[in-house]
Amino acid sequence: MPWLERPGARISYELHGPADAPLVVFAHGLGGNHLSWWQQVPAFLAAGYRCLTFAHRGFAPSTQEAPEPGARAFAADLAALLDAAAPGQPVRLVAQSMGGWTSLAFTLANPRRVRALVMCDTHGGFWSDATAAAWAAKPPGIEASLFARGIHPAAGERMAREQPALHFLYRGIDALAAGLDKDALRRQLGELWTITPADVAALEVPVLCLAGDEDIVIPPPAVEALARALPRGEFALVPAAGHSVYFERADAFNRLVLDFLARAG
C-alpha cells in the first residue's frame, strides 16, 4: 500500500487496474476508510475502470499529527494525491457523505480535471434555502437514539435488521478510526458548509446526486437541492436504503453509477 506524505499527515491509498483505463476515485464518509468500497472496486474493475481508494487524513491507516487542519485539508490532500498517483489524468469522483465535502471542493477548484462527479448521501457543504428547510425538518435526536440501541445511524435500522452481518462489518470499519475525534470533524464540516448556489451555477461537470430514501443522517431533500442547483445535476432516490446506499444496496448503487459514468464519458 503506497503512502503520500503531506504536511502533518500521511495518506494511505490503493490503485487497482491498468494505468491506461479511465480513473475512478472513491472518497469515503465519516464512518469509513478505503475498505468501505469493497463492493465497488471489483465491479468497477470489471467494467473497465481503474480504481483509486484512499483513507482521509486521520482515518486508519492514514495518520495526522494534530486535529487541525483536519477536514480543511481534505480537498488539498486529494489534489496532492492525484498529482502523485495519476498526474494529468482526468478523474471521475465518487463521494460518500463526508467525502462529498472533499470532492465538491476539489471539483469547484479543478473543474477541467473532473470528468464526472457522484455525490452519494451528501450535499458536500452546499447551502441554500432548500437545504436549510430540509435540515429544519429533520427529527431531533434520532441519531443518538439509534446509537443508544447499538445501531450505527450511517448504516441504519433497516441494515441492522435485514443484513446484520453487513451492519457488523460497517461498525468494524468505523471502529478502525477509534482514535479520531469525529465530533471535532463534524464541527469542521459544519464550518465548511459555505458553498452557495452562485458557486455551483457555472459548474459544467455532470453530477449525479444519489440518496437513500430512508437516510436519517443527511436528508434526501438536501441532496436533491444540490442536484437542482447544478447545471448538469441529476437526482436518484434509492428505495429501502439508509445513509450508506453504496454499502447497503451495492448492486443498485453500482448500476446507477456505472450507467451515469458511461453517459458522462
mmCIF file of C-alpha atoms in Angstrom:
data_model
loop_
_atom_site.group_PDB
_atom_site.id
_atom_site.type_symbol
_atom_site.label_atom_id
_atom_site.label_comp_id
_atom_site.label_asym_id
_atom_site.label_seq_id
_atom_site.Cartn_x
_atom_site.Cartn_y
_atom_site.Cartn_z
ATOM 1 C CA MET A 1 0.000 0.000 0.000
ATOM 2 C CA PRO A 2 1.653 3.289 -1.092
ATOM 3 C CA TRP A 3 1.755 6.420 1.057
ATOM 4 C CA LEU A 4 1.623 10.122 0.288
ATOM 5 C CA GLU A 5 3.497 12.413 2.654
ATOM 6 C CA ARG A 6 1.534 15.586 3.431
ATOM 7 C CA PRO A 7 2.114 18.423 5.911
ATOM 8 C CA GLY A 8 1.134 16.944 9.256
ATOM 9 C CA ALA A 9 -0.217 13.720 7.761
ATOM 10 C CA ARG A 10 0.438 10.538 5.801
ATOM 11 C CA ILE A 11 -2.235 9.489 3.311
ATOM 12 C CA SER A 12 -2.661 5.802 2.549
ATOM 13 C CA TYR A 13 -4.098 4.820 -0.822
ATOM 14 C CA GLU A 14 -4.545 1.913 -3.220
ATOM 15 C CA LEU A 15 -4.591 1.805 -7.018
ATOM 16 C CA HIS A 16 -6.225 -1.084 -8.856
ATOM 17 C CA GLY A 17 -6.436 -1.715 -12.580
ATOM 18 C CA PRO A 18 -4.411 -0.864 -15.706
ATOM 19 C CA ALA A 19 -2.789 2.550 -15.906
ATOM 20 C CA ASP A 20 -4.438 3.367 -19.233
ATOM 21 C CA ALA A 21 -8.001 2.719 -18.015
ATOM 22 C CA PRO A 22 -10.301 5.636 -17.080
ATOM 23 C CA LEU A 23 -9.772 6.515 -13.426
ATOM 24 C CA VAL A 24 -12.474 6.461 -10.733
ATOM 25 C CA VAL A 25 -11.577 7.888 -7.312
ATOM 26 C CA PHE A 26 -13.639 6.924 -4.257
ATOM 27 C CA ALA A 27 -13.877 9.324 -1.279
ATOM 28 C CA HIS A 28 -15.311 7.724 1.865
ATOM 29 C CA GLY A 29 -17.506 9.142 4.610
ATOM 30 C CA LEU A 30 -17.069 9.681 8.348
ATOM 31 C CA GLY A 31 -17.789 6.031 9.136
ATOM 32 C CA GLY A 32 -15.395 4.588 6.577
ATOM 33 C CA ASN A 33 -11.960 4.387 5.036
ATOM 34 C CA HIS A 34 -10.515 2.858 1.860
ATOM 35 C CA LEU A 35 -12.010 -0.542 2.804
ATOM 36 C CA SER A 36 -15.536 0.836 2.548
ATOM 37 C CA TRP A 37 -15.522 0.359 -1.219
ATOM 38 C CA TRP A 38 -15.061 -3.436 -1.185
ATOM 39 C CA GLN A 39 -18.323 -3.900 -3.133
ATOM 40 C CA GLN A 40 -17.456 -1.228 -5.711
ATOM 41 C CA VAL A 41 -13.835 -1.836 -6.704
ATOM 42 C CA PRO A 42 -14.368 -5.339 -8.214
ATOM 43 C CA ALA A 43 -17.471 -4.182 -10.103
ATOM 44 C CA PHE A 44 -15.783 -1.081 -11.490
ATOM 45 C CA LEU A 45 -12.666 -3.021 -12.470
ATOM 46 C CA ALA A 46 -14.885 -5.487 -14.335
ATOM 47 C CA ALA A 47 -16.479 -2.534 -16.147
ATOM 48 C CA GLY A 48 -13.062 -1.397 -17.409
ATOM 49 C CA TYR A 49 -12.137 1.314 -14.922
ATOM 50 C CA ARG A 50 -9.030 1.924 -12.851
ATOM 51 C CA CYS A 51 -9.892 2.477 -9.178
ATOM 52 C CA LEU A 52 -8.194 4.644 -6.563
ATOM 53 C CA THR A 53 -9.271 4.347 -2.933
ATOM 54 C CA PHE A 54 -7.746 6.240 -0.030
ATOM 55 C CA ALA A 55 -8.220 6.991 3.646
ATOM 56 C CA HIS A 56 -8.673 10.643 4.566
ATOM 57 C CA ARG A 57 -6.076 12.028 6.971
ATOM 58 C CA GLY A 58 -6.662 10.677 10.463
ATOM 59 C CA PHE A 59 -8.638 7.652 9.240
ATOM 60 C CA ALA A 60 -6.601 4.471 9.661
ATOM 61 C CA PRO A 61 -4.260 3.552 8.142
ATOM 62 C CA SER A 62 -3.697 7.224 7.226
ATOM 63 C CA THR A 63 -2.389 9.423 10.030
ATOM 64 C CA GLN A 64 -2.345 13.053 11.123
ATOM 65 C CA GLU A 65 -0.235 14.717 13.760
ATOM 66 C CA ALA A 66 -2.873 17.102 15.161
ATOM 67 C CA PRO A 67 -6.653 17.592 14.990
ATOM 68 C CA GLU A 68 -6.215 20.672 12.809
ATOM 69 C CA PRO A 69 -6.494 21.298 9.913
ATOM 70 C CA GLY A 70 -8.491 18.074 9.635
ATOM 71 C CA ALA A 71 -11.350 18.433 7.151
ATOM 72 C CA ARG A 72 -9.999 21.780 5.970
ATOM 73 C CA ALA A 73 -7.106 19.913 4.334
ATOM 74 C CA PHE A 74 -9.148 17.181 2.662
ATOM 75 C CA ALA A 75 -9.524 18.803 -0.774
ATOM 76 C CA ALA A 76 -5.852 19.808 -0.884
ATOM 77 C CA ASP A 77 -4.896 16.281 0.157
ATOM 78 C CA LEU A 78 -6.936 14.896 -2.746
ATOM 79 C CA ALA A 79 -5.289 17.295 -5.190
ATOM 80 C CA ALA A 80 -1.833 16.252 -3.987
ATOM 81 C CA LEU A 81 -2.786 12.580 -4.132
ATOM 82 C CA LEU A 82 -3.973 12.823 -7.733
ATOM 83 C CA ASP A 83 -0.862 14.760 -8.730
ATOM 84 C CA ALA A 84 1.266 11.970 -7.247
ATOM 85 C CA ALA A 85 -0.727 8.881 -8.252
ATOM 86 C CA ALA A 86 -2.285 9.931 -11.566
ATOM 87 C CA PRO A 87 -0.593 13.119 -12.820
ATOM 88 C CA GLY A 88 -2.565 14.857 -15.534
ATOM 89 C CA GLN A 89 -5.175 12.099 -15.762
ATOM 90 C CA PRO A 90 -8.853 13.129 -15.821
ATOM 91 C CA VAL A 91 -10.835 11.663 -12.942
ATOM 92 C CA ARG A 92 -14.321 10.560 -12.067
ATOM 93 C CA LEU A 93 -15.051 11.184 -8.381
ATOM 94 C CA VAL A 94 -17.429 9.037 -6.331
ATOM 95 C CA ALA A 95 -18.088 10.632 -2.940
ATOM 96 C CA GLN A 96 -19.979 9.372 0.093
ATOM 97 C CA SER A 97 -21.240 11.737 2.822
ATOM 98 C CA MET A 98 -18.137 13.465 4.293
ATOM 99 C CA GLY A 99 -16.271 12.644 1.094
ATOM 100 C CA GLY A 100 -18.684 14.967 -0.674
ATOM 101 C CA TRP A 101 -17.069 17.950 1.053
ATOM 102 C CA THR A 102 -13.696 16.760 -0.262
ATOM 103 C CA SER A 103 -14.909 16.070 -3.779
ATOM 104 C CA LEU A 104 -17.167 19.059 -4.395
ATOM 105 C CA ALA A 105 -14.481 21.477 -3.144
ATOM 106 C CA PHE A 106 -11.896 19.776 -5.351
ATOM 107 C CA THR A 107 -14.216 19.886 -8.367
ATOM 108 C CA LEU A 108 -15.002 23.580 -7.932
ATOM 109 C CA ALA A 109 -11.267 24.312 -7.766
ATOM 110 C CA ASN A 110 -10.325 21.940 -10.615
ATOM 111 C CA PRO A 111 -13.343 21.612 -12.951
ATOM 112 C CA ARG A 112 -11.242 20.725 -16.006
ATOM 113 C CA ARG A 113 -9.709 17.794 -14.163
ATOM 114 C CA VAL A 114 -13.043 16.161 -13.287
ATOM 115 C CA ARG A 115 -14.910 14.227 -15.956
ATOM 116 C CA ALA A 116 -17.870 13.367 -13.695
ATOM 117 C CA LEU A 117 -18.876 13.596 -10.028
ATOM 118 C CA VAL A 118 -21.124 11.340 -7.940
ATOM 119 C CA MET A 119 -22.447 12.759 -4.660
ATOM 120 C CA CYS A 120 -23.959 9.931 -2.615
ATOM 121 C CA ASP A 121 -25.939 10.824 0.520
ATOM 122 C CA THR A 122 -24.234 14.206 0.659
ATOM 123 C CA HIS A 123 -24.682 17.864 -0.199
ATOM 124 C CA GLY A 124 -20.949 18.457 0.184
ATOM 125 C CA GLY A 125 -21.276 21.713 2.100
ATOM 126 C CA PHE A 126 -23.823 23.238 -0.283
ATOM 127 C CA TRP A 127 -26.138 25.727 1.429
ATOM 128 C CA SER A 128 -29.403 27.121 0.099
ATOM 129 C CA ASP A 129 -32.887 27.865 1.362
ATOM 130 C CA ALA A 130 -33.903 24.355 0.294
ATOM 131 C CA THR A 131 -31.095 22.656 2.224
ATOM 132 C CA ALA A 132 -31.879 24.803 5.265
ATOM 133 C CA ALA A 133 -35.525 23.715 5.087
ATOM 134 C CA ALA A 134 -34.519 20.064 4.755
ATOM 135 C CA TRP A 135 -32.364 20.256 7.875
ATOM 136 C CA ALA A 136 -35.037 22.142 9.814
ATOM 137 C CA ALA A 137 -37.455 19.274 9.110
ATOM 138 C CA LYS A 138 -35.028 16.616 10.382
ATOM 139 C CA PRO A 139 -36.348 14.956 13.586
ATOM 140 C CA PRO A 140 -34.119 15.832 16.553
ATOM 141 C CA GLY A 141 -32.290 13.139 18.491
ATOM 142 C CA ILE A 142 -32.839 10.318 16.009
ATOM 143 C CA GLU A 143 -29.133 9.534 15.556
ATOM 144 C CA ALA A 144 -28.452 9.454 19.295
ATOM 145 C CA SER A 145 -31.431 7.133 19.737
ATOM 146 C CA LEU A 146 -30.011 4.665 17.204
ATOM 147 C CA PHE A 147 -26.539 4.765 18.780
ATOM 148 C CA ALA A 148 -28.148 4.001 22.157
ATOM 149 C CA ARG A 149 -29.694 0.861 20.631
ATOM 150 C CA GLY A 150 -26.378 -0.294 19.166
ATOM 151 C CA ILE A 151 -27.252 0.760 15.613
ATOM 152 C CA HIS A 152 -24.893 2.939 13.615
ATOM 153 C CA PRO A 153 -27.004 5.764 12.115
ATOM 154 C CA ALA A 154 -24.955 5.785 8.903
ATOM 155 C CA ALA A 155 -25.836 2.110 8.442
ATOM 156 C CA GLY A 156 -29.429 2.497 9.539
ATOM 157 C CA GLU A 157 -32.104 0.490 11.267
ATOM 158 C CA ARG A 158 -33.060 -1.445 8.134
ATOM 159 C CA MET A 159 -29.495 -2.639 7.504
ATOM 160 C CA ALA A 160 -29.146 -3.722 11.137
ATOM 161 C CA ARG A 161 -32.420 -5.652 10.922
ATOM 162 C CA GLU A 162 -32.228 -7.141 7.427
ATOM 163 C CA GLN A 163 -28.458 -7.503 6.929
ATOM 164 C CA PRO A 164 -26.914 -7.873 10.407
ATOM 165 C CA ALA A 165 -23.602 -9.209 9.059
ATOM 166 C CA LEU A 166 -23.264 -6.131 6.829
ATOM 167 C CA HIS A 167 -24.075 -3.869 9.771
ATOM 168 C CA PHE A 168 -21.434 -5.671 11.846
ATOM 169 C CA LEU A 169 -18.851 -5.082 9.100
ATOM 170 C CA TYR A 170 -19.806 -1.417 8.797
ATOM 171 C CA ARG A 171 -19.304 -0.918 12.512
ATOM 172 C CA GLY A 172 -15.975 -2.738 12.360
ATOM 173 C CA ILE A 173 -14.653 -0.450 9.620
ATOM 174 C CA ASP A 174 -15.908 2.588 11.530
ATOM 175 C CA ALA A 175 -14.092 1.396 14.678
ATOM 176 C CA LEU A 176 -10.726 1.460 12.881
ATOM 177 C CA ALA A 177 -10.774 5.239 13.367
ATOM 178 C CA ALA A 178 -11.381 4.918 17.110
ATOM 179 C CA GLY A 179 -8.614 7.410 17.963
ATOM 180 C CA LEU A 180 -10.082 10.152 15.771
ATOM 181 C CA ASP A 181 -12.248 12.916 17.267
ATOM 182 C CA LYS A 182 -15.208 12.638 14.928
ATOM 183 C CA ASP A 183 -17.223 15.250 16.812
ATOM 184 C CA ALA A 184 -14.466 17.763 16.028
ATOM 185 C CA LEU A 185 -14.595 16.692 12.387
ATOM 186 C CA ARG A 186 -18.357 17.224 12.305
ATOM 187 C CA ARG A 187 -17.857 20.742 13.624
ATOM 188 C CA GLN A 188 -15.220 21.398 10.959
ATOM 189 C CA LEU A 189 -17.567 20.164 8.252
ATOM 190 C CA GLY A 190 -20.252 22.479 9.613
ATOM 191 C CA GLU A 191 -17.862 25.400 9.348
ATOM 192 C CA LEU A 192 -17.202 24.409 5.717
ATOM 193 C CA TRP A 193 -20.922 24.432 4.913
ATOM 194 C CA THR A 194 -20.484 27.562 2.832
ATOM 195 C CA ILE A 195 -20.920 26.626 -0.854
ATOM 196 C CA THR A 196 -23.678 28.746 -2.384
ATOM 197 C CA PRO A 197 -25.916 28.368 -5.450
ATOM 198 C CA ALA A 198 -23.777 31.037 -7.137
ATOM 199 C CA ASP A 199 -20.664 28.931 -6.521
ATOM 200 C CA VAL A 200 -22.077 25.920 -8.407
ATOM 201 C CA ALA A 201 -24.074 27.794 -11.059
ATOM 202 C CA ALA A 202 -21.272 27.703 -13.626
ATOM 203 C CA LEU A 203 -20.072 24.157 -12.930
ATOM 204 C CA GLU A 204 -20.405 22.246 -16.202
ATOM 205 C CA VAL A 205 -19.263 18.899 -14.792
ATOM 206 C CA PRO A 206 -22.034 16.261 -14.924
ATOM 207 C CA VAL A 207 -23.061 15.374 -11.364
ATOM 208 C CA LEU A 208 -25.194 12.503 -10.091
ATOM 209 C CA CYS A 209 -26.698 13.202 -6.665
ATOM 210 C CA LEU A 210 -27.916 9.986 -5.108
ATOM 211 C CA ALA A 211 -29.693 9.330 -1.808
ATOM 212 C CA GLY A 212 -31.309 6.528 0.152
ATOM 213 C CA ASP A 213 -34.966 7.273 0.794
ATOM 214 C CA GLU A 214 -34.610 6.337 4.488
ATOM 215 C CA ASP A 215 -31.467 8.411 5.160
ATOM 216 C CA ILE A 216 -31.762 9.997 8.618
ATOM 217 C CA VAL A 217 -28.237 11.491 8.622
ATOM 218 C CA ILE A 218 -28.406 13.816 5.603
ATOM 219 C CA PRO A 219 -31.993 14.421 4.473
ATOM 220 C CA PRO A 220 -32.577 13.371 0.846
ATOM 221 C CA PRO A 221 -34.213 16.748 0.015
ATOM 222 C CA ALA A 222 -30.868 18.400 0.856
ATOM 223 C CA VAL A 223 -29.156 16.146 -1.697
ATOM 224 C CA GLU A 224 -31.866 16.877 -4.254
ATOM 225 C CA ALA A 225 -31.441 20.612 -3.648
ATOM 226 C CA LEU A 226 -27.821 20.343 -4.734
ATOM 227 C CA ALA A 227 -28.810 18.469 -7.891
ATOM 228 C CA ARG A 228 -31.348 21.157 -8.801
ATOM 229 C CA ALA A 229 -28.762 23.916 -8.344
ATOM 230 C CA LEU A 230 -26.259 22.286 -10.698
ATOM 231 C CA PRO A 231 -26.404 22.985 -14.458
ATOM 232 C CA ARG A 232 -25.846 19.279 -15.206
ATOM 233 C CA GLY A 233 -27.160 17.778 -11.994
ATOM 234 C CA GLU A 234 -29.236 14.598 -11.764
ATOM 235 C CA PHE A 235 -31.002 13.161 -8.718
ATOM 236 C CA ALA A 236 -31.735 9.499 -7.969
ATOM 237 C CA LEU A 237 -33.551 8.169 -4.903
ATOM 238 C CA VAL A 238 -32.857 4.547 -3.932
ATOM 239 C CA PRO A 239 -35.741 2.818 -2.115
ATOM 240 C CA ALA A 240 -35.369 0.842 1.113
ATOM 241 C CA ALA A 241 -31.930 2.336 1.788
ATOM 242 C CA GLY A 242 -30.424 4.497 4.507
ATOM 243 C CA HIS A 243 -27.415 6.790 4.582
ATOM 244 C CA SER A 244 -24.965 4.307 3.042
ATOM 245 C CA VAL A 245 -26.534 3.245 -0.249
ATOM 246 C CA TYR A 246 -23.159 2.087 -1.606
ATOM 247 C CA PHE A 247 -22.836 -0.352 1.323
ATOM 248 C CA GLU A 248 -26.446 -1.423 1.877
ATOM 249 C CA ARG A 249 -27.666 -1.586 -1.739
ATOM 250 C CA ALA A 250 -24.402 -2.092 -3.597
ATOM 251 C CA ASP A 251 -25.944 -3.651 -6.711
ATOM 252 C CA ALA A 252 -28.350 -0.746 -7.207
ATOM 253 C CA PHE A 253 -25.618 1.781 -6.427
ATOM 254 C CA ASN A 254 -23.165 0.218 -8.862
ATOM 255 C CA ARG A 255 -25.735 0.079 -11.664
ATOM 256 C CA LEU A 256 -26.735 3.708 -11.213
ATOM 257 C CA VAL A 257 -23.173 4.997 -11.019
ATOM 258 C CA LEU A 258 -21.772 2.898 -13.850
ATOM 259 C CA ASP A 259 -24.641 3.935 -16.113
ATOM 260 C CA PHE A 260 -24.064 7.578 -15.216
ATOM 261 C CA LEU A 261 -20.318 7.348 -15.839
ATOM 262 C CA ALA A 262 -20.917 5.683 -19.214
ATOM 263 C CA ARG A 263 -23.185 8.566 -20.222
ATOM 264 C CA ALA A 264 -20.777 11.183 -18.864
ATOM 265 C CA GLY A 265 -17.928 9.769 -20.937
#
